[in-house]
Amino acid sequence: MLAKHGKVFVLAWFALVLIVSPVLAGNLDRFTGMEGSLDIAGGTAHIPVMNEAAKRIMTFNPKVRITVAGGGTGIGVQKAGEGLVDIGNTGRPLSDEEVSKYGLRSFAFAIDGVAPVVHPDSHVADLTAQQIRDIFGGRITRWSEVGGNDAAIHVYGREEASGTHEVFWGKLLKKEAVVGTANIIQSNGAMKVAVSQDRNAIGYMSIGHIDDTVKPLAVDGVVPSQETAIDGSYPVIRHLFMNTKGDPEGLTRAFIDYILSEDGAGIIRASGYIPLQ
Amino acid sequence: MLSESWIRRALCAAATTCVAAAFCILLVLVYLVLPLFTPGGLGAVFSWQWLPFQGQFGILPMVTGSLLLSLGALTLATPLAVGVSCFVQVLAPRRVKGLCLAMIHYMTSIPTVIYGFVSIFLLVPLMREWFDRGTGFSLLTAMIALTLLILPTIVLVFHATLREVDLTARTTCASLGFSRPSYIRHVLLPLSRRGLLAAVILGFGRAVGDTLISLMLAGNAPMVPGSPLDSIRTLTAHIGLVVATDSQSTFYHSVFASGLILFLIMILINLALRGLGRSYTS
């Protein structure tokens, strides 16, 4: 009696697993039976999302190899355009020259905020947009002028054509040039290291890269975060793009669809960004 | 006999390929810089302001930065290298000598990024505290790290010359009653002057060409520094930064000019080195 019940139970359990497993696999199903490799490079803001997606896909189907490299927005355009990688990420829309030279297709997948950041020990937590413009423009040079310690402000910036720089400069600095003595940092990751090492630093970086080692500054009383970016109260936002040369096919297509799927949206949220759909 | 002529041909082909490759690189660079050869274009690139969105693409601050950084590193590294080489060749006990040389050889194999990365966490905060001026990302910081990087190059080349001279001169000088310090001062160093020059030129080439140290440690502000504690940008770091962020706009082309200038500097250095080598052997 008991044995029979056991058998039924096992069968029922198997049936349940069979019914449920597609749900568990969910959006990863599109990778079933696929093989080959996919190379991704470019914007450094995208890396947390790309890495997590790559990890999940390769765990689901070990025959798929995905490599994720940084390099910056420019590298993303260049490498995708020259066919050196399958997906080139950019933190800004492509320029007309870039589209016409390479025939790239863009897929926006997330909204990212760019926030001013300081060292966690800084006494300053809130600045007005005008104060931030004055600091980056070189008119305010000491922290004491904005309610902090009596120390010189160390300004850290990014190169002009960086996607992160473009949105911060365009939307918060109102296209005013950053002071020439500012240290120029080469990526979001390096910016985090630089600011977290320097008590008197101010820099700016993608919200998705912010963790406990740096402190985002409230701008006009609004703390930059996913929530304030969604409800529109924090305005310094941009889209993150994946770009392919021509229309994506096969594995590339599957990867982009995955990023744009429900699962992808979860990864994007967990990485500190806002999914676009 | 047949195999010998084949070996000769193979070597000749290899040499020709190398020369052709280097020449092609030069041609490509010149070709890519050609669009800049308009009255406005050239003037915009060879100027002192880098504000690409205001139409100013000056790379002269980067040329200055490159020269200051590599010359600065050379001034630190050369006396050190001379000291290390002389110590190792003449003064050191045998066991210490072996250890020193092994260490120097090992230093050549440390990747540049390790120097840069460790310096960000060790050297940069120290510089910031000691001098209490600037961010710690500065000409001086990069200079110190770069000194470590080029030191083994200079030591190894110079030490090779020193050993040759030492082999021929040591016994004579010992029999004449030279003390070891005065032997170094009056015989060894004067006789190996050319070797030192060759070593220094090689070290300079290494210093000018290095990218990561300056990109990670020098601060990259595109300006002419007023003090060693100011931030600078080198030509190599400039190329790295612009390539990382941009791809087709007008100011992207200034990186080709930067590349061409670097290439020409390296050609000059190598010509100088060849000239030296010739006069040394003759």
Short mmCIF file of C-alpha atoms in Angstrom, two decimals, chain B residues 15-238:
data_model
loop_
_atom_site.label_atom_id
_atom_site.label_comp_id
_atom_site.label_asym_id
_atom_site.label_seq_id
_atom_site.Cartn_x
_atom_site.Cartn_y
_atom_site.Cartn_z
CA ALA B 15 64.28 40.95 -41.81
CA THR B 16 62.50 42.34 -44.88
CA THR B 17 59.11 41.59 -43.33
CA CYS B 18 60.02 43.47 -40.15
CA VAL B 19 61.29 46.50 -42.04
CA ALA B 20 58.26 46.47 -44.33
CA ALA B 21 55.88 46.22 -41.36
CA ALA B 22 57.46 49.18 -39.60
CA PHE B 23 57.43 51.17 -42.82
CA CYS B 24 53.77 50.32 -43.46
CA ILE B 25 52.85 51.51 -39.98
CA LEU B 26 54.55 54.82 -40.72
CA LEU B 27 52.75 55.08 -44.07
CA VAL B 28 49.37 54.33 -42.54
CA LEU B 29 49.90 56.89 -39.80
CA VAL B 30 50.91 59.54 -42.31
CA TYR B 31 47.90 58.64 -44.47
CA LEU B 32 45.55 58.92 -41.50
CA VAL B 33 47.04 62.26 -40.46
CA LEU B 34 46.73 63.67 -44.00
CA PRO B 35 43.16 65.00 -43.47
CA LEU B 36 44.65 67.28 -40.81
CA PHE B 37 46.94 68.94 -43.32
CA THR B 38 44.64 71.84 -43.97
CA PRO B 39 45.60 75.32 -42.75
CA GLY B 40 43.01 75.23 -39.95
CA GLY B 41 43.40 71.56 -39.09
CA LEU B 42 47.11 71.51 -38.43
CA GLY B 43 46.97 74.71 -36.43
CA ALA B 44 44.14 73.32 -34.31
CA VAL B 45 46.08 70.15 -33.48
CA PHE B 46 49.43 71.82 -32.83
CA SER B 47 48.14 74.22 -30.20
CA TRP B 48 47.97 74.38 -26.43
CA GLN B 49 44.25 73.91 -25.71
CA TRP B 50 42.36 70.60 -25.57
CA LEU B 51 38.66 71.49 -25.55
CA PRO B 52 37.27 69.26 -28.29
CA PHE B 53 33.67 70.45 -28.03
CA GLN B 54 34.81 74.05 -28.39
CA GLY B 55 36.78 73.15 -31.51
CA GLN B 56 40.22 73.18 -29.91
CA PHE B 57 42.18 69.99 -30.41
CA GLY B 58 45.63 70.98 -29.18
CA ILE B 59 47.95 68.11 -28.33
CA LEU B 60 51.03 70.15 -27.42
CA PRO B 61 50.32 69.81 -23.67
CA MET B 62 50.43 66.05 -24.18
CA VAL B 63 53.76 66.26 -26.05
CA THR B 64 55.10 68.31 -23.13
CA GLY B 65 53.66 65.84 -20.65
CA SER B 66 55.25 62.87 -22.41
CA LEU B 67 58.68 64.52 -22.54
CA LEU B 68 58.54 65.78 -18.94
CA LEU B 69 57.47 62.41 -17.61
CA SER B 70 60.03 60.33 -19.49
CA LEU B 71 62.91 62.76 -18.90
CA GLY B 72 61.94 62.98 -15.23
CA ALA B 73 61.88 59.21 -14.87
CA LEU B 74 65.26 59.03 -16.62
CA THR B 75 66.83 61.52 -14.19
CA LEU B 76 65.65 59.37 -11.30
CA ALA B 77 66.47 56.02 -12.88
CA THR B 78 69.92 56.70 -14.37
CA PRO B 79 71.87 57.39 -11.13
CA LEU B 80 70.07 54.47 -9.51
CA ALA B 81 70.95 52.19 -12.42
CA VAL B 82 74.61 53.28 -12.38
CA GLY B 83 74.76 52.63 -8.65
CA VAL B 84 73.13 49.22 -8.91
CA SER B 85 75.32 48.15 -11.86
CA CYS B 86 78.59 49.22 -10.24
CA PHE B 87 77.62 47.66 -6.93
CA VAL B 88 76.64 44.40 -8.57
CA GLN B 89 79.74 44.19 -10.80
CA VAL B 90 82.49 45.40 -8.45
CA LEU B 91 81.48 45.77 -4.84
CA ALA B 92 78.90 43.10 -4.06
CA PRO B 93 79.88 39.73 -2.56
CA ARG B 94 79.14 36.92 -4.95
CA ARG B 95 75.93 35.74 -3.34
CA VAL B 96 74.47 39.25 -3.08
CA LYS B 97 75.43 39.88 -6.70
CA GLY B 98 73.47 36.85 -7.87
CA LEU B 99 70.47 37.84 -5.80
CA CYS B 100 70.51 41.44 -7.10
CA LEU B 101 70.76 40.36 -10.73
CA ALA B 102 67.97 37.80 -10.30
CA MET B 103 65.81 40.52 -8.76
CA ILE B 104 66.51 42.92 -11.63
CA HIS B 105 65.70 40.20 -14.15
CA TYR B 106 62.52 39.47 -12.27
CA MET B 107 61.54 43.15 -12.35
CA THR B 108 61.53 43.11 -16.16
CA SER B 109 58.79 40.48 -16.08
CA ILE B 110 56.36 42.35 -13.80
CA PRO B 111 53.45 43.59 -15.93
CA THR B 112 53.07 47.36 -16.07
CA VAL B 113 49.49 47.18 -14.86
CA ILE B 114 50.72 45.70 -11.56
CA TYR B 115 52.95 48.73 -10.95
CA GLY B 116 50.05 51.02 -11.80
CA PHE B 117 47.50 49.21 -9.71
CA VAL B 118 49.66 48.87 -6.62
CA SER B 119 50.70 52.51 -6.93
CA ILE B 120 47.07 53.68 -6.89
CA PHE B 121 46.59 52.09 -3.48
CA LEU B 122 50.05 52.72 -1.98
CA LEU B 123 51.82 55.60 -3.67
CA VAL B 124 48.95 57.93 -4.59
CA PRO B 125 47.56 58.30 -1.00
CA LEU B 126 51.11 58.74 0.33
CA MET B 127 51.88 61.49 -2.17
CA ARG B 128 48.62 63.20 -1.26
CA GLU B 129 49.43 63.16 2.46
CA TRP B 130 53.12 64.01 2.23
CA PHE B 131 52.80 67.03 -0.01
CA ASP B 132 49.31 68.12 1.01
CA ARG B 133 48.76 69.56 -2.41
CA GLY B 134 46.83 68.15 -5.32
CA THR B 135 45.19 64.76 -5.57
CA GLY B 136 48.21 62.50 -5.51
CA PHE B 137 47.68 61.76 -9.20
CA SER B 138 50.59 63.76 -10.53
CA LEU B 139 53.66 64.00 -12.69
CA LEU B 140 55.83 63.05 -9.71
CA THR B 141 53.77 59.97 -8.83
CA ALA B 142 53.90 58.67 -12.38
CA MET B 143 57.62 59.51 -12.52
CA ILE B 144 58.37 57.34 -9.48
CA ALA B 145 56.40 54.37 -10.81
CA LEU B 146 57.92 54.79 -14.27
CA THR B 147 61.40 54.87 -12.72
CA LEU B 148 60.77 51.40 -11.29
CA LEU B 149 59.58 50.26 -14.70
CA ILE B 150 62.59 51.43 -16.74
CA LEU B 151 65.25 50.78 -14.09
CA PRO B 152 65.82 47.12 -15.03
CA THR B 153 66.13 47.99 -18.73
CA ILE B 154 68.87 50.51 -18.03
CA VAL B 155 70.62 48.31 -15.47
CA LEU B 156 70.70 45.24 -17.74
CA VAL B 157 72.05 47.09 -20.79
CA PHE B 158 74.57 49.11 -18.79
CA HIS B 159 75.70 46.15 -16.73
CA ALA B 160 76.50 44.20 -19.90
CA THR B 161 78.93 46.95 -20.97
CA LEU B 162 80.32 47.25 -17.47
CA ARG B 163 81.11 43.54 -17.32
CA GLU B 164 83.05 43.67 -20.59
CA VAL B 165 85.12 46.64 -19.45
CA ASP B 166 85.62 45.11 -16.02
CA LEU B 167 86.98 41.87 -17.51
CA THR B 168 89.74 43.69 -19.37
CA ALA B 169 90.62 46.38 -16.84
CA ARG B 170 90.22 44.90 -13.40
CA THR B 171 93.48 42.95 -13.04
CA THR B 172 95.58 45.80 -14.40
CA CYS B 173 94.02 48.32 -12.08
CA ALA B 174 94.28 46.02 -9.08
CA SER B 175 98.00 45.57 -9.75
CA LEU B 176 98.38 49.35 -9.99
CA GLY B 177 96.91 49.61 -6.50
CA PHE B 178 93.55 51.22 -7.28
CA SER B 179 91.04 50.97 -4.46
CA ARG B 180 87.74 49.60 -5.68
CA PRO B 181 85.80 52.90 -5.37
CA SER B 182 88.49 54.84 -7.21
CA TYR B 183 88.68 52.07 -9.82
CA ILE B 184 84.94 52.60 -10.46
CA ARG B 185 85.26 56.36 -10.46
CA HIS B 186 88.36 56.76 -12.63
CA VAL B 187 88.46 53.70 -14.86
CA LEU B 188 85.24 51.75 -15.09
CA LEU B 189 82.72 54.59 -15.53
CA PRO B 190 84.74 56.64 -18.05
CA LEU B 191 85.40 53.54 -20.16
CA SER B 192 81.73 52.52 -20.26
CA ARG B 193 80.27 55.94 -21.02
CA ARG B 194 78.93 54.89 -24.41
CA GLY B 195 77.24 51.85 -22.93
CA LEU B 196 75.52 54.07 -20.41
CA LEU B 197 74.32 56.38 -23.14
CA ALA B 198 72.90 53.45 -25.08
CA ALA B 199 71.17 52.16 -21.93
CA VAL B 200 69.70 55.57 -21.18
CA ILE B 201 68.36 55.94 -24.72
CA LEU B 202 66.71 52.52 -24.52
CA GLY B 203 65.22 53.47 -21.16
CA PHE B 204 63.93 56.71 -22.65
CA GLY B 205 62.22 54.80 -25.44
CA ARG B 206 60.56 52.55 -22.91
CA ALA B 207 59.46 55.56 -20.83
CA VAL B 208 57.97 57.52 -23.74
CA GLY B 209 56.10 54.50 -25.01
CA ASP B 210 54.57 53.42 -21.71
CA THR B 211 50.83 53.97 -21.48
CA LEU B 212 49.38 52.41 -18.37
CA ILE B 213 51.56 54.11 -15.76
CA SER B 214 50.68 57.57 -17.03
CA LEU B 215 47.04 56.68 -17.70
CA MET B 216 46.56 55.34 -14.19
CA LEU B 217 48.78 57.65 -12.14
CA ALA B 218 49.45 60.96 -13.87
CA GLY B 219 45.92 62.39 -13.57
CA ASN B 220 45.42 63.02 -17.29
CA ALA B 221 44.52 66.71 -17.07
CA PRO B 222 45.37 68.05 -20.54
CA MET B 223 47.51 70.94 -19.37
CA VAL B 224 51.12 72.00 -18.99
CA PRO B 225 52.04 71.36 -15.34
CA GLY B 226 53.27 74.19 -13.14
CA SER B 227 54.86 71.84 -10.62
CA PRO B 228 55.74 68.15 -10.30
CA LEU B 229 52.64 67.77 -8.12
CA ASP B 230 50.33 68.83 -10.94
CA SER B 231 48.45 66.40 -13.10
CA ILE B 232 49.66 65.79 -16.67
CA ARG B 233 48.52 63.85 -19.73
CA THR B 234 50.93 61.99 -21.96
CA LEU B 235 50.50 61.27 -25.68
CA THR B 236 49.99 57.58 -25.00
CA ALA B 237 47.39 58.19 -22.27
CA HIS B 238 45.67 60.68 -24.58
#
